[in-house]
Short mmCIF file of C-alpha atoms (C1' of nucleotides) in Angstrom, two decimals:
data_model
loop_
_atom_site.label_atom_id
_atom_site.label_comp_id
_atom_site.label_asym_id
_atom_site.label_seq_id
_atom_site.Cartn_x
_atom_site.Cartn_y
_atom_site.Cartn_z
CA MET X 291 16.84 -9.71 75.86
CA ASP X 292 18.60 -9.15 72.56
CA CYS X 293 19.63 -5.79 71.22
CA VAL X 294 20.86 -4.40 67.92
CA GLN X 295 24.26 -2.73 67.82
CA LEU X 296 24.65 0.12 65.30
CA ARG X 297 27.95 1.81 64.61
CA ILE X 298 27.84 5.61 65.08
CA PRO X 299 28.50 8.30 63.90
CA PRO X 300 26.69 9.08 61.75
CA LEU X 301 23.44 8.61 63.64
CA PRO X 302 20.60 6.72 61.94
CA GLN X 303 18.57 8.91 59.56
CA LEU X 304 14.89 9.42 60.30
CA LEU X 305 12.57 8.68 57.37
CA THR X 306 9.11 8.91 58.90
CA VAL X 307 7.11 8.51 62.09
CA GLY X 308 3.47 7.50 62.33
CA HIS X 309 0.62 6.47 64.58
CA SER X 310 -2.49 4.40 63.90
CA ARG X 311 -5.15 2.32 65.58
CA TRP X 312 -5.64 -1.09 64.02
CA THR X 313 -9.10 -2.57 64.29
CA VAL X 314 -9.97 -6.21 64.91
CA GLY X 315 -9.03 -8.40 61.93
CA MET X 316 -6.29 -6.11 60.50
CA GLN X 317 -3.08 -7.87 59.57
CA HIS X 318 0.25 -6.56 58.20
CA PHE X 319 0.97 -7.39 54.55
CA GLU X 320 4.11 -9.35 53.57
CA ARG X 321 7.17 -7.38 52.47
CA ILE X 322 10.93 -7.14 52.42
CA PHE X 323 11.72 -3.60 53.63
CA GLN X 324 15.10 -1.98 53.00
CA VAL X 325 15.04 0.25 56.09
CA TYR X 326 14.59 -0.24 59.84
CA ASP X 327 10.99 -0.29 61.07
CA LEU X 328 10.52 0.23 64.80
CA LEU X 329 7.04 -0.84 65.94
CA MET X 330 5.78 0.25 69.37
CA VAL X 331 2.45 -0.97 70.74
CA PHE X 332 0.61 1.11 73.38
CA ASP X 333 -2.62 -0.84 73.47
CA GLY X 334 -3.72 -4.26 72.21
CA THR X 335 -1.43 -6.83 70.57
CA LEU X 336 0.29 -6.85 67.17
CA HIS X 337 1.49 -10.12 65.62
CA MET X 338 4.52 -9.83 63.33
CA SER X 339 6.98 -12.38 61.97
CA GLU X 340 10.50 -11.64 60.82
CA ASN X 341 12.09 -14.30 58.60
CA GLY X 342 9.59 -16.81 60.01
CA ILE X 343 10.20 -15.93 63.69
CA PRO X 344 6.80 -14.94 65.21
CA TYR X 345 6.55 -12.06 67.72
CA SER X 346 3.45 -11.03 69.68
CA ILE X 347 3.98 -7.39 70.59
CA ASN X 348 1.75 -6.51 73.57
CA ALA X 349 0.94 -3.10 75.05
CA GLY X 350 4.16 -1.54 76.33
CA GLU X 351 6.35 -3.63 74.02
CA LEU X 352 8.29 -2.92 70.84
CA LEU X 353 9.89 -4.81 67.97
CA LEU X 354 12.69 -3.51 65.77
CA LEU X 355 12.39 -4.97 62.26
CA GLU X 356 15.69 -5.09 60.41
CA PRO X 357 16.21 -4.17 56.74
CA GLY X 358 16.46 -6.86 54.10
CA LEU X 359 14.42 -9.44 56.06
CA SER X 360 10.97 -10.78 55.28
CA HIS X 361 8.18 -9.31 57.43
CA VAL X 362 4.54 -10.35 57.67
CA GLY X 363 1.68 -10.14 60.15
CA HIS X 364 1.20 -13.84 60.87
CA LEU X 365 -2.05 -13.30 62.82
CA PRO X 366 -4.76 -10.63 62.62
CA CYS X 367 -5.37 -8.26 65.54
CA THR X 368 -7.95 -9.65 67.99
CA GLU X 369 -8.55 -6.27 69.66
CA THR X 370 -8.11 -2.60 68.80
CA THR X 371 -4.35 -2.07 68.69
CA ASP X 372 -2.63 1.27 69.17
CA ILE X 373 0.67 1.42 67.25
CA TYR X 374 3.43 3.94 66.65
CA TRP X 375 6.12 3.27 64.08
CA VAL X 376 9.39 4.91 63.13
CA HIS X 377 11.22 4.18 59.88
CA PHE X 378 14.91 4.99 59.77
CA LYS X 379 17.94 4.26 57.66
CA HIS X 380 21.41 3.32 58.82
CA ASP X 381 24.03 2.32 56.31
CA ALA X 382 26.57 0.64 58.62
CA PRO X 383 25.96 -3.10 59.16
CA CYS X 384 24.20 -4.02 62.40
CA GLN X 385 24.96 -6.81 64.83
CA LYS X 386 22.50 -8.59 67.11
CA MET X 387 23.68 -9.47 70.63
CA PRO X 388 22.38 -10.14 74.17
CA VAL X 389 22.05 -6.96 76.25
CA LYS X 390 24.21 -8.45 78.99
CA GLN X 391 27.17 -8.52 76.57
CA VAL X 392 27.04 -4.77 75.99
CA ALA X 393 30.14 -3.11 77.46
CA TRP X 394 28.37 -0.01 78.80
CA SER X 395 31.36 1.18 80.80
CA THR X 396 33.91 1.09 77.96
CA ARG X 397 35.63 4.47 77.78
CA ILE X 398 35.60 6.23 74.42
CA ARG X 399 38.92 7.72 73.40
CA GLU X 400 38.96 11.52 73.59
CA GLY X 401 39.39 13.30 70.28
CA THR X 402 42.59 15.24 69.55
CA ASP X 403 43.66 17.96 67.11
CA TYR X 404 45.18 15.25 64.91
CA ASP X 405 42.07 13.09 64.51
CA LEU X 406 40.36 13.05 61.12
CA THR X 407 37.71 10.42 62.02
CA PRO X 408 35.78 9.97 65.25
CA ALA X 409 36.61 7.17 67.67
CA GLU X 410 34.60 3.96 67.33
CA GLN X 411 31.21 4.29 69.07
CA PHE X 412 28.01 2.28 69.09
CA LEU X 413 24.32 2.79 69.61
CA TYR X 414 22.27 -0.05 71.12
CA LEU X 415 18.56 -0.46 70.43
CA PRO X 416 16.24 -3.14 71.82
CA LYS X 417 15.27 -5.87 69.35
CA TYR X 418 12.11 -6.93 71.17
CA GLY X 419 10.82 -6.20 74.66
CA SER X 420 9.14 -3.71 76.97
CA PHE X 421 9.74 0.04 77.02
CA GLU X 422 9.06 2.98 79.31
CA ILE X 423 5.63 4.01 78.05
CA GLU X 424 5.36 7.58 79.32
CA THR X 425 8.73 8.88 78.21
CA LEU X 426 8.52 7.27 74.80
CA LYS X 427 4.96 8.40 74.16
CA LYS X 428 5.86 11.99 74.93
CA VAL X 429 8.74 11.98 72.42
CA LEU X 430 6.64 10.27 69.74
CA ASP X 431 3.73 12.68 70.18
CA ASP X 432 6.13 15.63 69.98
CA MET X 433 7.53 14.19 66.74
CA LEU X 434 4.04 13.70 65.28
CA ARG X 435 2.99 17.23 66.23
CA LEU X 436 6.11 18.70 64.68
CA ARG X 437 5.71 16.58 61.54
CA GLN X 438 2.28 18.14 60.88
CA THR X 439 3.78 21.60 60.44
CA LEU X 440 7.38 20.75 59.60
CA THR X 441 9.31 23.51 57.88
CA MET X 442 13.05 24.03 57.33
CA GLU X 443 12.99 26.19 60.45
CA TYR X 444 12.23 23.14 62.60
CA ALA X 445 14.12 20.46 60.64
CA VAL X 446 16.85 20.31 63.28
CA ASP X 447 14.26 20.08 66.05
CA MET X 448 12.89 16.93 64.42
CA GLN X 449 16.38 15.41 64.28
CA VAL X 450 16.89 16.30 67.95
CA LEU X 451 13.61 14.56 68.84
CA PHE X 452 14.68 11.48 66.89
CA GLY X 453 17.97 11.52 68.80
CA ARG X 454 15.98 11.77 72.03
CA LEU X 455 13.93 8.74 70.96
CA LEU X 456 17.12 6.73 70.41
CA THR X 457 18.38 7.82 73.85
CA VAL X 458 15.16 6.73 75.55
CA LEU X 459 15.30 3.34 73.83
CA GLN X 460 18.91 2.79 74.83
CA SER X 461 18.20 3.88 78.42
CA GLY X 462 15.45 1.27 78.49
CA LEU X 463 18.03 -1.40 77.69
CA ARG X 464 20.13 -0.38 80.68
CA MET X 465 17.05 -0.59 82.88
CA GLU X 466 16.28 -3.99 81.44
CA ARG X 467 19.77 -5.14 82.40
CA LYS X 468 18.85 -4.54 86.02
CA GLY X 469 15.95 -6.98 85.54
CA SER X 470 13.84 -4.86 87.82
CA ARG X 471 10.61 -6.65 88.83
CA SER X 472 9.27 -3.41 90.25
CA TYR X 473 9.82 -1.75 86.88
CA LEU X 474 7.71 -4.42 85.17
CA VAL X 475 4.95 -3.99 87.76
CA ALA X 476 5.09 -0.19 87.37
CA ASN X 477 4.86 -0.59 83.60
CA LYS X 478 1.79 -2.80 83.96
CA VAL X 479 0.18 -0.16 86.18
CA MET X 480 0.96 2.57 83.64
CA THR X 481 -0.54 0.50 80.82
CA TYR X 482 -3.63 -0.23 82.90
CA LEU X 483 -4.14 3.42 83.82
CA ARG X 484 -3.72 4.52 80.21
CA ALA X 485 -6.27 1.93 79.06
CA HIS X 486 -8.75 3.11 81.72
CA LEU X 487 -8.13 6.82 81.27
CA ALA X 488 -11.78 7.83 81.05
CA ASN X 489 -12.93 5.56 83.88
CA PRO X 490 -12.92 6.59 87.54
CA PHE X 491 -9.76 5.42 89.30
CA HIS X 492 -10.30 2.67 91.83
CA ALA X 493 -7.16 1.24 93.43
CA GLY X 494 -8.88 -1.95 94.58
CA ARG X 495 -10.24 -2.77 91.13
CA MET X 496 -6.87 -2.11 89.53
CA ALA X 497 -5.13 -4.39 92.04
CA GLU X 498 -7.72 -7.07 91.36
CA GLU X 499 -7.24 -6.90 87.59
CA LEU X 500 -3.44 -6.76 87.73
CA HIS X 501 -3.21 -9.45 90.44
CA PHE X 502 -0.93 -7.32 92.63
CA ASP X 503 -1.57 -5.95 96.08
CA GLU X 504 -2.74 -2.36 95.63
CA ASP X 505 -0.13 -0.97 97.99
CA TYR X 506 2.69 -2.91 96.33
CA SER X 507 1.75 -1.81 92.79
CA ALA X 508 1.49 1.78 93.99
CA ARG X 509 4.96 1.54 95.49
CA CYS X 510 6.42 0.18 92.27
CA LEU X 511 4.85 2.99 90.26
CA ARG X 512 6.07 5.57 92.72
CA LYS X 513 9.59 4.14 92.58
CA HIS X 514 9.81 4.63 88.80
CA THR X 515 7.65 7.71 88.21
CA GLY X 516 7.57 9.50 91.56
CA MET X 517 3.75 9.47 91.36
CA SER X 518 0.99 7.56 93.09
CA PRO X 519 -1.48 5.72 90.78
CA MET X 520 -4.07 8.43 91.28
CA LYS X 521 -1.59 11.22 90.55
CA TYR X 522 -0.42 9.34 87.49
CA HIS X 523 -4.04 8.89 86.41
CA HIS X 524 -4.61 12.64 86.76
CA MET X 525 -1.41 13.36 84.88
CA LEU X 526 -2.58 11.22 81.93
CA ARG X 527 -5.94 12.96 81.94
CA MET X 528 -4.30 16.37 82.05
CA GLU X 529 -2.09 15.47 79.07
CA GLU X 530 -5.23 14.46 77.16
CA ALA X 531 -6.98 17.65 78.28
CA LYS X 532 -4.07 19.77 77.04
CA GLN X 533 -4.33 18.18 73.58
CA LEU X 534 -8.07 18.83 73.46
CA LEU X 535 -7.62 22.43 74.62
CA ILE X 536 -5.00 23.09 71.96
CA TYR X 537 -6.43 21.20 69.01
CA SER X 538 -10.21 21.42 69.52
CA ASP X 539 -12.70 24.17 70.30
CA ARG X 540 -14.73 22.06 72.72
CA SER X 541 -15.89 23.72 75.93
CA LEU X 542 -14.27 22.89 79.26
CA ARG X 543 -17.43 21.04 80.21
CA GLU X 544 -17.13 18.77 77.18
CA ILE X 545 -13.41 18.21 77.67
CA ALA X 546 -13.91 17.32 81.33
CA ASP X 547 -16.54 14.82 80.28
CA ILE X 548 -14.36 13.26 77.55
CA ILE X 549 -11.44 12.61 79.88
CA GLY X 550 -13.66 11.17 82.59
CA TYR X 551 -14.41 13.99 85.04
CA THR X 552 -18.11 14.08 85.81
CA ASP X 553 -17.68 17.32 87.72
CA TYR X 554 -15.98 19.88 85.50
CA ASN X 555 -15.48 22.22 88.45
CA TYR X 556 -13.24 19.57 89.84
CA PHE X 557 -11.49 19.23 86.47
CA THR X 558 -10.55 22.91 86.35
CA ARG X 559 -9.24 22.68 89.89
CA ILE X 560 -7.05 19.66 89.12
CA PHE X 561 -5.87 21.28 85.89
CA LYS X 562 -4.77 24.43 87.65
CA ARG X 563 -2.99 22.47 90.34
CA THR X 564 -1.20 20.20 87.85
CA ILE X 565 -0.40 22.61 85.01
CA GLY X 566 -0.18 25.83 86.99
CA VAL X 567 -2.80 27.82 85.05
CA THR X 568 -6.54 27.40 84.51
CA PRO X 569 -7.72 25.54 81.36
CA SER X 570 -8.96 28.73 79.73
CA MET X 571 -5.65 30.51 80.35
CA PHE X 572 -3.81 27.52 78.94
CA ARG X 573 -5.95 27.60 75.78
CA GLN X 574 -5.41 31.33 75.33
CA ALA X 575 -1.66 30.97 75.77
CA SER X 576 -1.51 28.04 73.32
CA ALA X 577 -3.52 29.94 70.72
CA GLN X 578 -0.81 32.62 70.55
CA TYR X 579 1.64 30.06 69.15
CA MET X 580 -0.70 28.47 66.60
"C1'" DC S 79 8.12 -8.97 98.68
"C1'" DT S 80 3.76 -8.66 100.85
"C1'" DA S 81 0.27 -7.48 104.39
"C1'" DT S 82 -1.83 -4.62 108.06
"C1'" DG S 83 -3.24 -0.57 110.75
"C1'" DC S 84 -3.67 4.23 111.37
"C1'" DA S 85 -3.26 9.19 110.63
"C1'" DC S 86 -3.49 12.40 107.26
"C1'" DT S 87 -3.96 14.13 102.63
"C1'" DA S 88 -6.19 14.45 98.40
"C1'" DG S 89 -10.36 13.44 95.72
"C1'" DT S 90 -15.01 14.47 95.05
"C1'" DA S 91 -19.58 16.65 94.96
"C1'" DC S 92 -22.35 20.51 95.64
"C1'" DA S 93 -23.18 25.35 95.86
"C1'" DA S 94 -22.32 30.12 95.08
"C1'" DG S 95 -20.51 33.84 92.65
"C1'" DA S 96 -17.63 36.51 89.12
"C1'" DG S 97 -17.03 37.86 84.39
"C1'" DC S 98 -18.39 38.26 79.72
"C1'" DG Y 2 -27.48 32.69 80.34
"C1'" DC Y 3 -23.20 30.51 79.73
"C1'" DT Y 4 -18.50 29.57 81.10
"C1'" DC Y 5 -15.38 29.30 84.50
"C1'" DT Y 6 -13.46 29.77 89.34
"C1'" DT Y 7 -13.53 29.20 94.24
"C1'" DG Y 8 -15.31 27.71 99.02
"C1'" DT Y 9 -16.61 23.98 101.94
"C1'" DA Y 10 -17.48 19.46 103.88
"C1'" DC Y 11 -17.41 14.60 103.57
"C1'" DT Y 12 -15.15 10.37 101.99
"C1'" DA Y 13 -11.77 7.45 99.96
"C1'" DG Y 14 -7.08 6.81 98.99
"C1'" DT Y 15 -2.24 7.30 100.25
"C1'" DG Y 16 1.96 7.24 102.94
"C1'" DC Y 17 4.45 5.40 106.51
"C1'" DA Y 18 5.86 2.32 110.07
"C1'" DT Y 19 6.05 -2.25 111.32
"C1'" DA Y 20 6.12 -7.21 110.99
"C1'" DG Y 21 6.10 -11.83 108.83
#
DNA sequence: CTATGCACTAGTACAAGAGC
DNA sequence: GCTCTTGTACTAGTGCATAG
């Protein structure tokens, strides 16, 4: 896997973050962009070319488009495609290199009272490849939420979140270096569970569709998330439920139904066990901060 | 890495009741 | 009457040990 090396400080500057669902037939227009455009796909497949090199970005994969190059969607989407993007600016020139050449253990010289400029440091971001869905999604959603009500008071918070995003992406590169097969299997399980959020969880069916033994895939997921597939499935549903409780006025019964619980009594029980408070208490508490 | 067997835990459905 | 919580019993899924 290749990565992009950026000289820091200063850190890249965030321009904007966004999220959209592309429908079948949509295709990116041609352009030469003067800033970095990080595309992350959570569902479906996005087809993008950079200077004539075609990339098919599947669910759980990202592509970092570099400034000054020609970008175009060389094929239309063939299924509904869930995309997040982040535009950022970085004035220092970048260098592309294989991840295995990154000297992760190189010590950075400590600063002294006599230094007027910081020691040479670098940030590494993946060019194209898979990412850790859960962690990245959480940071991106936090950024989007904050963007909706961004004031000077929270400007620094947004920069901190962007820094967190860069950290997660770089951590992913170190994971990639390990070439962990179990990580790839776990990622497939996470993608599957997210895509089947509203459906009842059935380990056998999942194993059949992913072509892995159900016990093996569960082990891989547990290794990287600490959760069994069913727990992970509940966790995803609870995250969705939290959003609906905060940002909608739907009843618990409706919310339970939307996220796939036929028995809303059961939903409230799971919610309390996972989050620590009942759904109604959570909604009341959230309302105080809105 | 993958498969199997078994004990146990967690998921699920139904019912009842509390609070507004 | 509606919304939400809690009790209970049955079932399916999970964790763990073991082996190929």
